[in-house]
XYZ file of C-alpha atoms in Angstrom:
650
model
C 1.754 29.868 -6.535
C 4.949 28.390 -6.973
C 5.653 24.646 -7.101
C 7.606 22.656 -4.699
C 8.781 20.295 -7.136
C 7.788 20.857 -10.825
C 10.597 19.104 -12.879
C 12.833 20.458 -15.030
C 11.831 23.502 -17.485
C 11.539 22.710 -21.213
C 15.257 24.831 -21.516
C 16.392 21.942 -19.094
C 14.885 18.930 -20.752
C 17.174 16.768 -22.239
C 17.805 16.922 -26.091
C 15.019 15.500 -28.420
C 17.197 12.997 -29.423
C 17.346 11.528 -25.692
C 14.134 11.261 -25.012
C 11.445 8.544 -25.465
C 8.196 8.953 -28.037
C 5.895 9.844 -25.008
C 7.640 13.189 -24.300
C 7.262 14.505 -28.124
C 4.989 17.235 -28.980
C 3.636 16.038 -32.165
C 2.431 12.383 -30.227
C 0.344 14.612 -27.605
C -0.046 18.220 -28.876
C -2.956 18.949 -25.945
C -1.426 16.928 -23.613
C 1.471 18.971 -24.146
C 0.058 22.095 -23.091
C -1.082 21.292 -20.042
C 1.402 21.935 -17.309
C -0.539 23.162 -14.429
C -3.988 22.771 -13.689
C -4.802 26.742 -14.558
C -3.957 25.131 -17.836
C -6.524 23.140 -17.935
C -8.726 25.363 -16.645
C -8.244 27.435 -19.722
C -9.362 24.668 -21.978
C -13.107 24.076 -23.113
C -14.874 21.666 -22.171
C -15.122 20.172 -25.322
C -11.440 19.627 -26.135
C -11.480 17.435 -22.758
C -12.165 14.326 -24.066
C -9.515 14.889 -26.841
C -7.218 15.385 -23.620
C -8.469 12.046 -21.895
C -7.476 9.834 -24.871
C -4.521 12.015 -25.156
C -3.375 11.056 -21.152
C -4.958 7.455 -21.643
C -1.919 6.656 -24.291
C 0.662 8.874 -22.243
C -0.042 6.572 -19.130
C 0.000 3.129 -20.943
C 3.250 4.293 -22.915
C 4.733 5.541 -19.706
C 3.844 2.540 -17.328
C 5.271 0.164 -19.964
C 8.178 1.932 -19.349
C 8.511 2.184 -16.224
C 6.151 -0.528 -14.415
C 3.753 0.170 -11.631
C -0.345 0.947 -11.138
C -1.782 1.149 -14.519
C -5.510 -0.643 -14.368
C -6.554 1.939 -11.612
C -5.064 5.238 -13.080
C -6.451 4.468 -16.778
C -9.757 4.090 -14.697
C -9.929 7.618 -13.230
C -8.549 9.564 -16.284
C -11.740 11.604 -16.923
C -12.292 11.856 -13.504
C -9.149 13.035 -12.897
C -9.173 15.839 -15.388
C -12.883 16.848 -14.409
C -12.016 17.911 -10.539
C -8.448 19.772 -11.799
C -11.147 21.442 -14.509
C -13.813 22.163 -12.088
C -12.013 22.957 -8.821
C -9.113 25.212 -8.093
C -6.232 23.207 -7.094
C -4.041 23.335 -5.597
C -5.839 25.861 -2.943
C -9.168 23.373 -2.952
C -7.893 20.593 -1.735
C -7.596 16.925 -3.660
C -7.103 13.947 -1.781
C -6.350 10.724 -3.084
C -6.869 7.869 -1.287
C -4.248 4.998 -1.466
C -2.833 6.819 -4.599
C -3.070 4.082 -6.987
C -4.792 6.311 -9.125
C -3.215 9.260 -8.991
C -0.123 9.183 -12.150
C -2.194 11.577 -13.785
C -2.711 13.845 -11.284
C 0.828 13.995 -11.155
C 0.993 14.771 -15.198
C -1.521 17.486 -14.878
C 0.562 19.104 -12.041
C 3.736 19.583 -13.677
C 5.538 16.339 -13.355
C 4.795 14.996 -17.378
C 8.196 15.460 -17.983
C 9.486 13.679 -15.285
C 7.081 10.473 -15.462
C 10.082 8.093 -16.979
C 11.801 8.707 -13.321
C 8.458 6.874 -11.583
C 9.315 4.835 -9.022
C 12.893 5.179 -9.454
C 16.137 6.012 -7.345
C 15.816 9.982 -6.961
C 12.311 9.791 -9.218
C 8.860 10.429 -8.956
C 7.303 8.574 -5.859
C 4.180 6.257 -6.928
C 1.856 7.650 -4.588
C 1.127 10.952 -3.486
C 3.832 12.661 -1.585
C 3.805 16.121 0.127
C 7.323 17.170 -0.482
C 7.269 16.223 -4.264
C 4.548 18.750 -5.325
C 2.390 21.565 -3.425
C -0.497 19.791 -5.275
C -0.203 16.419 -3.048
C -2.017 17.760 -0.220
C -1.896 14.189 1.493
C 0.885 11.587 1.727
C -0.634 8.332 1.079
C 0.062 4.526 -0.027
C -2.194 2.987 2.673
C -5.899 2.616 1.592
C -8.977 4.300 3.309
C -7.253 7.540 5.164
C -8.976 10.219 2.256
C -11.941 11.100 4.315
C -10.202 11.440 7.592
C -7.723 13.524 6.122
C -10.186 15.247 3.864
C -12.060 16.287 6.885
C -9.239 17.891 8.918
C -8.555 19.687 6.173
C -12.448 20.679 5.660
C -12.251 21.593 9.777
C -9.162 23.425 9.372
C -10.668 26.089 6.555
C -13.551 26.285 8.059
C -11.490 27.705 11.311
C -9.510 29.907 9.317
C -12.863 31.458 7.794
C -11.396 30.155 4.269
C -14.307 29.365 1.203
C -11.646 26.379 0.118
C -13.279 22.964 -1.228
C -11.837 19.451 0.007
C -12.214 16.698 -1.915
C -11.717 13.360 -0.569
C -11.299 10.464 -3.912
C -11.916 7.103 -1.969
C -11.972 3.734 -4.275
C -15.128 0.807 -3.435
C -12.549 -1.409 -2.082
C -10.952 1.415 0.074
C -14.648 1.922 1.686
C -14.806 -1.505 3.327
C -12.270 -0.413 5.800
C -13.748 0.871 8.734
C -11.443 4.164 8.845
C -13.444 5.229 6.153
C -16.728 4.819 7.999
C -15.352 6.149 11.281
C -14.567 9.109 9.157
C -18.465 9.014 7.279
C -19.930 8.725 10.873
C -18.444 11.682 11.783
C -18.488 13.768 8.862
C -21.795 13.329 8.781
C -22.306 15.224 12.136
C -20.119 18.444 11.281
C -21.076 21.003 8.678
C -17.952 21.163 7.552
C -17.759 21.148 3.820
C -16.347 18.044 2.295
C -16.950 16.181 -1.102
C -16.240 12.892 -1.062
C -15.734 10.985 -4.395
C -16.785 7.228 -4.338
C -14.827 6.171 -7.255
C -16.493 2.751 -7.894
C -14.774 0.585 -10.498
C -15.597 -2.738 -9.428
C -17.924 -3.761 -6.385
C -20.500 -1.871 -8.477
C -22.555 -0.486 -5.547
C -25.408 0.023 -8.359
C -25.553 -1.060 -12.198
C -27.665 1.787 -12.243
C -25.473 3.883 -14.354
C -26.709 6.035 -17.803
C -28.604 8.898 -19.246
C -31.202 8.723 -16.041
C -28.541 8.614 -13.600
C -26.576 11.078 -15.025
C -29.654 13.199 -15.325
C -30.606 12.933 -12.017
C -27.376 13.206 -10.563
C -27.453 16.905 -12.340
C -31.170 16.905 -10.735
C -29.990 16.272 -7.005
C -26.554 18.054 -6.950
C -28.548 21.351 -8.305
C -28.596 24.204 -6.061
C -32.681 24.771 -6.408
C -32.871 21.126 -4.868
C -30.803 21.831 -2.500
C -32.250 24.503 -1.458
C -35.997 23.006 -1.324
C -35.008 20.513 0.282
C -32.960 21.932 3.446
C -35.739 24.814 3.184
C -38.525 21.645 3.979
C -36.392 20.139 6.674
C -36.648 23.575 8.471
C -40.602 23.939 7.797
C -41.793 20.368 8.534
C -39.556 20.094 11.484
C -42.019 21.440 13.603
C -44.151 19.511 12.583
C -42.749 15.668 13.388
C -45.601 13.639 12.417
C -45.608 15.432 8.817
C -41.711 15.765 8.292
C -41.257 12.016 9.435
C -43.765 10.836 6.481
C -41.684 13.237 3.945
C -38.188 11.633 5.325
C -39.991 7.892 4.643
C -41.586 9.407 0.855
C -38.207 11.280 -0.330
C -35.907 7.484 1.316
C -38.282 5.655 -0.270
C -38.324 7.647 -4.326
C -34.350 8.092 -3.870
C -34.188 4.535 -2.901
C -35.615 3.530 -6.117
C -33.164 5.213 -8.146
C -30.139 5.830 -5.877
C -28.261 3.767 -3.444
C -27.681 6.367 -1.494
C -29.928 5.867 1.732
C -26.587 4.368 4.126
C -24.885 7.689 3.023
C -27.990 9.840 3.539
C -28.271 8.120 7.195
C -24.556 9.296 8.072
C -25.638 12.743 7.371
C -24.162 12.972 3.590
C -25.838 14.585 0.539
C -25.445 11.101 -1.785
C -25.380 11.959 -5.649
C -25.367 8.975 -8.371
C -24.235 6.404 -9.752
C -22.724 8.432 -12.622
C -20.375 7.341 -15.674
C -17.406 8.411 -14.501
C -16.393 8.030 -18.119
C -19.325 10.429 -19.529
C -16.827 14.015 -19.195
C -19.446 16.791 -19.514
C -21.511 14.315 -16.680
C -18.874 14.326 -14.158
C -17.668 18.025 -15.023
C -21.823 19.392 -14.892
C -22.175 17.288 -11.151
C -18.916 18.523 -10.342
C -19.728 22.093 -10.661
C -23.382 22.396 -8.931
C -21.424 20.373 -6.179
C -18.585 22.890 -5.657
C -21.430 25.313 -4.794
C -22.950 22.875 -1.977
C -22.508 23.573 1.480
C -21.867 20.841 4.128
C -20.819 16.977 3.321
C -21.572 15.719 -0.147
C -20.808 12.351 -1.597
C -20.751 11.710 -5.293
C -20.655 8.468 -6.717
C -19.126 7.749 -9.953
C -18.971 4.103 -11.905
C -15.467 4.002 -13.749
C -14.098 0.734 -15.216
C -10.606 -0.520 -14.189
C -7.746 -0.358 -16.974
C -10.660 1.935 -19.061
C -9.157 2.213 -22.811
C -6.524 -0.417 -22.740
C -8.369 -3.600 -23.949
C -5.094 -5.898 -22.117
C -5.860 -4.361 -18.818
C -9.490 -4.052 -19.261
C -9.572 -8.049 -19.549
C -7.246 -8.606 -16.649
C -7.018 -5.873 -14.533
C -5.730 -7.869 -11.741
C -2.433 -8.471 -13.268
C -2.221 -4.852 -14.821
C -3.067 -3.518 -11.095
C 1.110 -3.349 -9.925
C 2.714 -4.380 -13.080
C 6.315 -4.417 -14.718
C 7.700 -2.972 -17.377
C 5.487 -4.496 -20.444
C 4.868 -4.472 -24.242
C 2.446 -1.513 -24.640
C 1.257 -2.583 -28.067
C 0.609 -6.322 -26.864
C 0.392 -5.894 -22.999
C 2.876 -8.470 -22.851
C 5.407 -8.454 -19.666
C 9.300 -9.136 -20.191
C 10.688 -11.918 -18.617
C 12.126 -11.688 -14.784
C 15.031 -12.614 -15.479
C 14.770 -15.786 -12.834
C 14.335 -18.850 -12.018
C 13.788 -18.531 -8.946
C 11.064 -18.282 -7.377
C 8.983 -15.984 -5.000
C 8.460 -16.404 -1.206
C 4.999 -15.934 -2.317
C 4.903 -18.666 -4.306
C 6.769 -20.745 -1.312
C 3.665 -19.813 0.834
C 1.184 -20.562 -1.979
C 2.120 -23.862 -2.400
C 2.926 -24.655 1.106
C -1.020 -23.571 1.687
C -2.312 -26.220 -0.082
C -0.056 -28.883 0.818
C -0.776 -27.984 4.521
C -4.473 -27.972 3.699
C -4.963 -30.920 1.835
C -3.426 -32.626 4.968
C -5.224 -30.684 8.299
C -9.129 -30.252 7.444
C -9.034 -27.028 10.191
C -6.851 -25.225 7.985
C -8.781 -21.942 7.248
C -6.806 -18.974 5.119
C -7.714 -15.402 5.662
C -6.390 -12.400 3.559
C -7.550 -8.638 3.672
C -8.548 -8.394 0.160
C -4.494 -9.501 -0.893
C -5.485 -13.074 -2.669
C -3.353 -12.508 -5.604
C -0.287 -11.106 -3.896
C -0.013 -13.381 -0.825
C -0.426 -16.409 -3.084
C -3.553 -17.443 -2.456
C -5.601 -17.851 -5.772
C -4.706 -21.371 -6.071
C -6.283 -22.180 -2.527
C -8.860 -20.042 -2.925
C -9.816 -22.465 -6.282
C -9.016 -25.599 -4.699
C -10.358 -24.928 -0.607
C -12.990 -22.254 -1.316
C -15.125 -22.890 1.456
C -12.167 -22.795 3.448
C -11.204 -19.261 2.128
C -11.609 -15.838 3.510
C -11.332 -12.647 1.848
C -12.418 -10.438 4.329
C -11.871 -6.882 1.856
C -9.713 -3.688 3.146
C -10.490 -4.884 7.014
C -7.369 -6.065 8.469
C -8.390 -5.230 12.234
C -11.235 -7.372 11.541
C -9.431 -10.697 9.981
C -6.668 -10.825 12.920
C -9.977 -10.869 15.401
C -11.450 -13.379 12.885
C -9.121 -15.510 12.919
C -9.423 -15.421 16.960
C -12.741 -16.151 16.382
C -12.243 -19.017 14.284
C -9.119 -20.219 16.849
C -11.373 -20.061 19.441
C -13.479 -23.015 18.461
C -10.678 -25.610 17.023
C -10.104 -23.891 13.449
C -6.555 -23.346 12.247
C -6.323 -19.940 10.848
C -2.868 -18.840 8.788
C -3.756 -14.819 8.298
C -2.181 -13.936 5.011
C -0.899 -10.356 5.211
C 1.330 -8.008 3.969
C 4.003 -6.348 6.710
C 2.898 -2.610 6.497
C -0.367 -3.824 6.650
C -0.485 -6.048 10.044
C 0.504 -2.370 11.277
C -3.149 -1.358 11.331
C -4.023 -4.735 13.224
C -1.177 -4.034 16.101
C -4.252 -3.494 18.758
C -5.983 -6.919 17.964
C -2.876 -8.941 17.331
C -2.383 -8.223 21.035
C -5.929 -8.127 22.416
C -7.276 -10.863 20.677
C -4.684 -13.343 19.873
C -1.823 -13.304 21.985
C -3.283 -12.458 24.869
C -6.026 -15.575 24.629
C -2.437 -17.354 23.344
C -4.189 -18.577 20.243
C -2.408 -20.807 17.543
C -3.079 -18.572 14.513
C -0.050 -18.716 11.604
C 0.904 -15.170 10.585
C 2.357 -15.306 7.076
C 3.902 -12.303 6.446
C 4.684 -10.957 2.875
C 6.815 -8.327 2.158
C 8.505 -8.154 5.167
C 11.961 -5.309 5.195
C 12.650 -3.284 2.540
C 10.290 -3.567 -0.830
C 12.126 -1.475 -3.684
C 9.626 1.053 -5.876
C 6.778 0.895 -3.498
C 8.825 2.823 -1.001
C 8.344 3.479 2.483
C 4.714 3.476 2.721
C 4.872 -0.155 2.065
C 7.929 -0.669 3.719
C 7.924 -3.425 6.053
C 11.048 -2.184 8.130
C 9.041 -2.512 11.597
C 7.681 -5.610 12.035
C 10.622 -7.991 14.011
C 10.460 -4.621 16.670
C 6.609 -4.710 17.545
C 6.065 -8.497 16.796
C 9.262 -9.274 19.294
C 7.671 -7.555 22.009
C 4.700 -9.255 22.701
C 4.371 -12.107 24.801
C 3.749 -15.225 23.377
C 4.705 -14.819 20.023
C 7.224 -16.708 18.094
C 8.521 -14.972 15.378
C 10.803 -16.488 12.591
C 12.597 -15.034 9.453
C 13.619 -17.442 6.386
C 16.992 -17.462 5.007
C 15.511 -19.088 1.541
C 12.739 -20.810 0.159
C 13.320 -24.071 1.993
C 13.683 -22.620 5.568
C 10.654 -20.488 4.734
C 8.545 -23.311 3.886
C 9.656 -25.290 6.960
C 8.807 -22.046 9.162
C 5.383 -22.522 7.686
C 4.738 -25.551 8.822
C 6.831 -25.317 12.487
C 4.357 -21.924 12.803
C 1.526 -23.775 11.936
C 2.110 -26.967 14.513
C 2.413 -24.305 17.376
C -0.169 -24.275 20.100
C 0.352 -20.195 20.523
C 0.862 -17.489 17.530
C 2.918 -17.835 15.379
C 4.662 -15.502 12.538
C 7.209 -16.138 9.726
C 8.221 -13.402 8.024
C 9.682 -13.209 4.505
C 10.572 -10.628 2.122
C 9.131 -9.641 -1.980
C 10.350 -11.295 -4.614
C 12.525 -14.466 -5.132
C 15.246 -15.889 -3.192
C 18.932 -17.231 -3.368
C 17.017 -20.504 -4.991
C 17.541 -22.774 -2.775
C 15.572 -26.686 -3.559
C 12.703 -26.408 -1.482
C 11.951 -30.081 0.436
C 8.024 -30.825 -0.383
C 7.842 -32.214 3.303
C 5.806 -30.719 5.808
C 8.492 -31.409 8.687
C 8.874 -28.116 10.828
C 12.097 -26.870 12.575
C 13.384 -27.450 16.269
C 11.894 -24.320 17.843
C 14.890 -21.551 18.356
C 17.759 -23.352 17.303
C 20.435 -21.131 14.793
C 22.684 -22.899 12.151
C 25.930 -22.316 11.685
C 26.556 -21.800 8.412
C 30.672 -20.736 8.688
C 33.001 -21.235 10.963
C 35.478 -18.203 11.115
C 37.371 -15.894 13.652
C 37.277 -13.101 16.056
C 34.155 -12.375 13.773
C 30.416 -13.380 14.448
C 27.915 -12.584 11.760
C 24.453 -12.975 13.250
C 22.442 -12.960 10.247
C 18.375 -13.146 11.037
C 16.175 -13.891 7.467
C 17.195 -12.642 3.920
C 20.608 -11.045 4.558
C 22.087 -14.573 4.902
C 23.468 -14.481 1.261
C 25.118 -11.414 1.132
C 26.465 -12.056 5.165
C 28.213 -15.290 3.904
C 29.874 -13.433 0.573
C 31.195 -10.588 3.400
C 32.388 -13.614 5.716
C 34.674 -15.455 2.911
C 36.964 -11.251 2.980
C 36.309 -11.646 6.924
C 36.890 -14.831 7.806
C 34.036 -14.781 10.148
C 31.675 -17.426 11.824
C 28.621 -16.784 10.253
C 25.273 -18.085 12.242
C 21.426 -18.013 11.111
C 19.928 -17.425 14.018
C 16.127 -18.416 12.209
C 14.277 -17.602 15.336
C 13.799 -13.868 16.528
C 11.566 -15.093 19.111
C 12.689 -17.407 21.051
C 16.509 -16.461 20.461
C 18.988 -19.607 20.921
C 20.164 -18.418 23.896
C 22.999 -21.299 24.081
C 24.459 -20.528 20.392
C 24.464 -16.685 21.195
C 26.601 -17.535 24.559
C 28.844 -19.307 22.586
C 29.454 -16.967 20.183
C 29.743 -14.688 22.908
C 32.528 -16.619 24.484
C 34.646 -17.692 21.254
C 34.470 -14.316 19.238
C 35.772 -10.695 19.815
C 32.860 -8.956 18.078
C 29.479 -10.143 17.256
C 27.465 -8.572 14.367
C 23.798 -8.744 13.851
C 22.169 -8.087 10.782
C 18.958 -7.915 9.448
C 15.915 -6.415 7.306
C 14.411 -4.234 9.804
C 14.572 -1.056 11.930
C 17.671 -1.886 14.307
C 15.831 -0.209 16.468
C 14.457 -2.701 18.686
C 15.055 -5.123 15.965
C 16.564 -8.421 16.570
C 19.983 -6.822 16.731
C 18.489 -5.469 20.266
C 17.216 -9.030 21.094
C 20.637 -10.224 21.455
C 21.912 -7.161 22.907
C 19.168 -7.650 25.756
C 20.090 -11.365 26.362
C 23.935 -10.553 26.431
C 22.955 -7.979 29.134
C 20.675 -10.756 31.038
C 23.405 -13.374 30.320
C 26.393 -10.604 32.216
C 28.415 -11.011 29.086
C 30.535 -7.983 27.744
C 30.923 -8.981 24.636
C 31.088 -6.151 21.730
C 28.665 -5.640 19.448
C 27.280 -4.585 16.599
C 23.718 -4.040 15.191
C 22.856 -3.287 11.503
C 20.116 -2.928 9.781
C 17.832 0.058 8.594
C 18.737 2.980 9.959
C 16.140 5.509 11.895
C 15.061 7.233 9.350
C 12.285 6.178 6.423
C 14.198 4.888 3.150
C 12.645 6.456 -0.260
C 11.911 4.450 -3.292
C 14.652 2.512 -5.267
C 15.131 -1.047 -6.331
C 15.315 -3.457 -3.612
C 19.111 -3.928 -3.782
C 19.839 -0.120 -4.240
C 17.624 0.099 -1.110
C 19.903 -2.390 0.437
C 23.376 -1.378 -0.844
C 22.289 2.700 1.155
C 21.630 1.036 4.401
C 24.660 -1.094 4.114
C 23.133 -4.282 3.995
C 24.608 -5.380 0.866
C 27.446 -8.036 1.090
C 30.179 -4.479 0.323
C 28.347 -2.472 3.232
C 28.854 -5.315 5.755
C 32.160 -5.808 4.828
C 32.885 -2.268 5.378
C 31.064 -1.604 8.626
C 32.570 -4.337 9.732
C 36.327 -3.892 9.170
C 35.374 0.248 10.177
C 34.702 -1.027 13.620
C 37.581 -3.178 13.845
C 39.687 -0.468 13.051
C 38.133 1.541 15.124
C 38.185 -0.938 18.135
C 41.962 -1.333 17.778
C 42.406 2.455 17.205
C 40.544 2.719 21.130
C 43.027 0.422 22.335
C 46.073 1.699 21.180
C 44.744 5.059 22.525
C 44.344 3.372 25.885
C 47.965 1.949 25.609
């Protein structure tokens, strides 16, 4: 079967002089070898651990180089290499969930050579991606989607008569999302043949992991178990008295050395805890599983940043990391002073809290990248981690609204997505006064578009109720905080990653006058209508324009006055902003302009309809035109264009 995207050939690599230690034979001779699956499929088992270590320093070497998920990946090494060993990929199926874990997957597949391009303009994606490689069966970035996925594509073979295997990987924290136990509940009811893989490398489900387990995992996956034991269902099920006391007996011995009775309940076949560390383990359970009918889920116990003693002690900050010293673990310095919105929030949090008693702060399972580990320290009673659930902490929070709590929902953009149905039900309908602090709002660089939060000022905008705000810089954003907070109805400010122009941030709690802009210049013919982070670059445009530039602040409620007056002194208004302009804030003002009778032209960027791949943040900018050179230009291409229409007319 031929690749969809393998990399280039070893005649097309660059010279050996070009490129870096991790691509030379001699530093990983097995490694090496291995540029498909069927070439690991060759190898015996027992030069697999030799591999493992092997991919282990390839990953760590590589990361440092490139940043991104290391902890997670250096977790599932020897699982990874046990299901390309034991099943045959890319026809059985392999589904990662979220994807954090799945650089080597991407080595074993033909990309090796290509690994120093991760997460780059034109490079390797850091998830799984369908139209990088016939081996990424699922597109993924978003946690908790394996099993629903893996069981369309367990469905769909078994209506095409194929024998293929599906193989849904799905992390512990992944499993507290409900998808994933919509997905069990019904997997559980369909014979369809599906092997899920509970990678568990740190809720530790069971400590009950070791020779036993392993040895009993090899027990129950066995096909002469299997066989007894769906042989005895169809013997002492005429006979319900009898087969009810052997259901309690064989729960009640499996419950002794297995956690598996929730699994067995949805209808699965539960195997473990196994180390997912122990190779011939994994590979043995692997192999009587792959000869199991029906729904199977095998439960492996892997440790988080496995190998690497930096990440092993704090695999937190080696989850998403930068580029880094690989013999120290040591990161380089930003290259700022600035600093984050994140930080803005964090600090804002406690300030807010230490003042207002009913300040509760809930986060699905994002303390350390919304900012919250300081609160969660200082206010821990006060703190909610709710895990992988955001559905549930937007209707928590409506809970906790409900009877005279303050809840400020900590959340990333592409996340409040999955919420959409309670932010409405629950909380704007009831018009409750819950903050929304939104991280990583627009465009977000090397995580790409499946973290993208290019949406959220078009389906926040639309709902009634809602105010929604966008900082310029670190000082506006805190005083959105607080003017969010202070509301008697929801509330959301949303701010991008990473640091800002570094503006001095006020340590005051004083809000802003609800949906009132600032003009910032004072120009002609020219408007710039610049709505959160774009300010910066809008103003450095404005100085070749000679425009009027305005931050509007406030998507929701617009300043209805300032826009009329724009309206009314300028020939062309432009709105910009970090988001889809469809139905963005660029269509806000175009709808009030409408409602308002005025004519006046206009002009709407911001991300264009289509999804924007991985990049840095400013190269992400700089293609949609965002950047202070692509306003310019669009700008002075519609002017010419404007005055080319009326000469025309002339």
């Amino acid at each position: 079967m031929q690749l969809a995207s393998r990399g280039p050939s070893a005649d097309n690599e660059r010279p050996r002089s070009d490129r870096s230690p991790m691509t030379t034979q001699t530093h990983f001779p097995l490694l090496e070898r291995v540029d498909s699956p069927a070439d690991l499929r060759n190898l015996p088992v027992a030069q697999l651990a030799v591999l493992a270590a092997e991919a282990r320093r390839f990953l760590i070497e590589s990361v440092s180089e490139t940043g991104g998920h290391l902890a997670a990946n250096l977790g599932a090494v020897e699982l990874t290499i046990a299901l390309h060993h034991v099943f045959n990929t890319p026809d059985d199926r392999l589904i990662w969930d979220v994807g954090h874990q799945s650089y080597l997957h991407k080595i074993l597949t033909g990309r090796r050579r290509r690994m120093d391009s991760l997460r780059q303009k034109d490079g390797l994606a850091g998830f799984p991606k369908r139209a990088e490689s016939l081996y990424d069966n699922f597109g993924v970035g978003h946690s908790s989607t394996s099993i629903s996925a893996g069981l369309g594509m367990a469905i769909a073979a078994a209506r095409a008569g194929s024998n293929r295997r599906v193989v849904a990987v799905i992390g512990d924290g992944a499993m507290t999302a409900g998808q994933a136990f919509e997905a069990l509940n019904h997997a559980g009811t369909l014979d369809a043949n599906l092997l899920v893989v509970l990678n568990d490398n740190d809720m530790s489900i069971s400590p009950n992991v070791g020779g036993l387990s392993n040895y009993l995992a090899r027990v129950l996956s066995g096909r002469t178990y299997a066989t007894v034991r769906a042989g005895s269902k169809k013997v002492l099920a005429n006979m319900p008295t009898v087969w009810e006391l052997a259901r309690r007996a064989e729960e009640h011995m499996k419950g002794m050395v297995v956690p598996g009775t929730l699994f067995e309940e949805l209808g699965f076949n539960y195997i473990g805890p196994i180390d997912g560390h122990d190779l011939d383990a994994v590979v043995k359970t692997l192999r009587n599983l792959r000869a199991l009918k029906g729904p199977q889920l095998l439960h492996v116990v892997t440790q988080k940043g496995k190998g690497y003693r930096p990440a092993e002690k704090n695999p937190c900050k080696f989850h998403g990391v930068g580029k880094f010293d690989p013999q120290t673990g040591d990161a380089g310095t930003a290259g700022t002073d600035s600093r984050t919105y994140t930080q803005v929030f964090g600090d804002w949090i406690c300030d807010m809290a230490a003042q207002d008693d009913r300040l509760v702060a809930i986060t699905p399972a994002m303390r350390e990248g919304s900012g919250l580990v300081e609160f969660s320290e200082r206010f821990a009673a006060r703190y909610f981690d709710v895990g992988i659930a955001e559905q549930h902490s937007v209707t928590l929070a409506a809970g906790m609204a409900c009877d005279g709590l303050k809840p400020v929902v900590a959340i990333y953009s592409t996340f409040l997505q999955r919420a959409y149905d309670q932010l409405i039900h629950d909380v704007a309908l009831q018009n409750l006064p819950i903050l929304f602090a939104i991280d990583r709002g627009g465009l977000v660089g090397a995580d790409g578009p499946t973290h993208a939060g290019s949406f959220d000022l078009s389906y926040l905008r639309c709902i009634p109720n809602m105010t929604l705000m966008a900082p310029a810089d670190e000082d506006e954003c805190r005083k959105m905080l607080s003017t969010g907070y202070r509301l008697e109805g929801p509330a959301a400010v949303r701010y991008p990653r990473g640091s800002g122009p570094g503006a001095a941030v006020d340590a005051g709690l004083e809000p802003l006058p609800v949906g009132k802009a600032k003009l910032c210049r004072e120009g002609r013919d020219v408007a710039l209508l610049v709505f959160g982070s774009p300010l910066a670059a809008a103003l450095e445009a404005a100085e070749r324009l000679n425009a009027s530039v305005v931050n509007m602040r406030f998507i929701k409620p617009l300043d209805a006055e300032c826009v009329a007056r724009l309206a009314a002194t300028h020939s062309l208004l432009v709105t910009i902003e970090d988001n889809a302009v469809a139905g963005g804030a660029g269509c806000a003002v175009a709808e009030l302009l409408t409602g308002q009778g005025q004519r006046a032209a206009l002009l709407m960027l911001g991300i264009p309809d289509r999804f924007i791949e991985h990049a840095t943040r400013e190269q992400q900018l700089a293609e949609c035109g965002l950047d202070a050179e692509g306003i310019y230009h669009r700008v002075q291409r519609e002017l010419a264009g404007r005055i080319a229409s009326l000469r025309a007319v002339d």
